[in-house]
Amino acid sequence: MHGVGYAFCGDATTVPAARDAESARPSCWLEWGRKRFPLSSGAHVIGRSADVEVRLDAPSVSRRHARLVVTPGGTVLEDFASKNGTFRGEKRVTAPIALADGDAIRIGLLLVIFHARLSSTDTQTLSRP
């Protein structure tokens, strides 16, 4: 209100800001065509249902098809006994399996790619032709 002042009485503390924009980005994500699904720490259900974290609306995808579990130690993929299966590369997922950056995952007939951002201390090794 104009003409009315406010007073603050208390201890103020400074909250450290994120080091940079890089640290605010998710550490891993899924890509399906042009769609990107950021994955924070915890469990992420993949499926066709409206209440899942990674929604892939396609007839070959079960309502609750598979799950990704993201931890500081890595990301694990598991199938929920889906009718059309979950595959990492050409291998069907029958038990929880660890993922690596660039892994191709097939959910039913849909191809998604798993990406993990390298930490700032890791060095990316390039292969030469």
XYZ file of C-alpha atoms in Angstrom:
129
model
C 0.000 0.000 0.000
C 1.253 3.410 -0.885
C 2.568 5.342 2.080
C 2.729 2.330 4.394
C 6.136 0.877 5.235
C 7.174 -2.604 6.174
C 9.803 -3.608 8.678
C 11.795 -6.820 8.892
C 13.169 -8.101 12.149
C 15.243 -11.267 12.079
C 18.456 -12.864 10.925
C 19.087 -13.011 7.209
C 21.077 -15.805 5.641
C 22.461 -16.178 2.160
C 21.509 -19.246 0.184
C 24.276 -20.286 -2.202
C 23.186 -20.113 -5.846
C 23.736 -22.971 -8.251
C 27.287 -22.935 -9.623
C 25.990 -22.382 -13.122
C 23.200 -23.295 -15.519
C 24.916 -26.645 -16.137
C 24.216 -27.828 -12.593
C 20.508 -26.998 -12.940
C 20.059 -29.397 -15.877
C 18.878 -32.958 -15.225
C 21.636 -35.539 -15.086
C 19.791 -37.867 -17.469
C 16.834 -37.921 -19.839
C 14.980 -39.954 -22.439
C 14.470 -38.799 -26.016
C 11.593 -39.990 -28.177
C 11.698 -38.245 -31.521
C 11.628 -34.542 -30.679
C 10.320 -35.091 -27.147
C 12.674 -35.006 -24.175
C 11.751 -36.421 -20.758
C 14.057 -35.127 -17.963
C 14.706 -37.720 -15.249
C 15.402 -36.570 -11.706
C 16.466 -38.925 -8.910
C 13.837 -41.531 -8.085
C 11.464 -43.842 -9.953
C 9.857 -42.942 -13.286
C 7.118 -45.149 -14.724
C 6.959 -45.346 -18.516
C 3.637 -46.072 -20.177
C 0.506 -44.953 -21.976
C -1.503 -43.979 -18.872
C -2.075 -40.299 -18.134
C -0.657 -40.653 -14.596
C 2.852 -41.920 -15.477
C 6.021 -39.816 -15.463
C 7.079 -40.721 -19.028
C 3.967 -40.895 -21.215
C 4.346 -42.605 -24.596
C 0.932 -42.586 -26.234
C 1.109 -45.493 -28.675
C -0.918 -48.717 -28.994
C 2.126 -50.995 -28.524
C 2.897 -49.417 -25.128
C 1.176 -50.792 -22.019
C -0.510 -48.413 -19.577
C 2.290 -49.128 -17.070
C 4.991 -50.639 -19.249
C 8.371 -50.206 -17.539
C 10.217 -48.222 -14.882
C 13.471 -46.282 -14.698
C 15.095 -45.817 -11.303
C 17.616 -42.959 -11.202
C 20.174 -42.894 -8.367
C 23.527 -41.127 -7.952
C 25.132 -44.476 -8.793
C 23.344 -44.858 -12.142
C 20.036 -45.611 -13.816
C 18.308 -48.988 -13.932
C 15.554 -50.086 -16.345
C 13.006 -52.776 -15.515
C 10.000 -54.158 -17.394
C 6.568 -54.505 -15.765
C 5.811 -57.820 -17.562
C 4.452 -55.803 -20.476
C 2.745 -57.625 -23.338
C 5.028 -56.217 -26.080
C 8.219 -56.176 -24.021
C 11.011 -53.764 -23.182
C 14.395 -54.081 -24.878
C 17.820 -52.516 -24.387
C 19.415 -52.805 -27.773
C 18.360 -56.220 -29.080
C 18.152 -57.856 -25.639
C 14.779 -58.212 -23.919
C 14.735 -56.820 -20.382
C 13.734 -59.657 -18.033
C 15.461 -58.340 -14.897
C 16.571 -54.842 -13.823
C 19.411 -53.723 -16.086
C 21.822 -50.766 -15.814
C 21.772 -48.146 -18.559
C 24.609 -46.181 -20.128
C 24.596 -42.955 -22.122
C 23.293 -43.525 -25.637
C 21.520 -46.825 -24.922
C 18.690 -47.536 -27.362
C 15.559 -48.726 -25.558
C 12.522 -50.169 -27.273
C 9.247 -49.787 -25.403
C 6.804 -51.933 -27.374
C 7.475 -50.731 -30.933
C 8.767 -47.283 -29.917
C 12.465 -46.464 -29.903
C 13.708 -44.093 -27.179
C 17.292 -43.126 -26.399
C 18.672 -42.829 -22.872
C 21.128 -39.999 -22.241
C 23.281 -39.375 -19.176
C 25.148 -36.102 -18.846
C 28.806 -36.544 -18.014
C 29.844 -34.888 -14.782
C 32.193 -31.939 -15.100
C 35.036 -34.107 -13.804
C 34.604 -36.781 -16.490
C 36.439 -36.567 -19.782
C 34.569 -37.665 -22.876
C 36.648 -40.048 -24.979
C 36.236 -39.623 -28.718
C 36.856 -42.456 -31.131
C 38.849 -41.636 -34.237
C 37.945 -43.035 -37.664
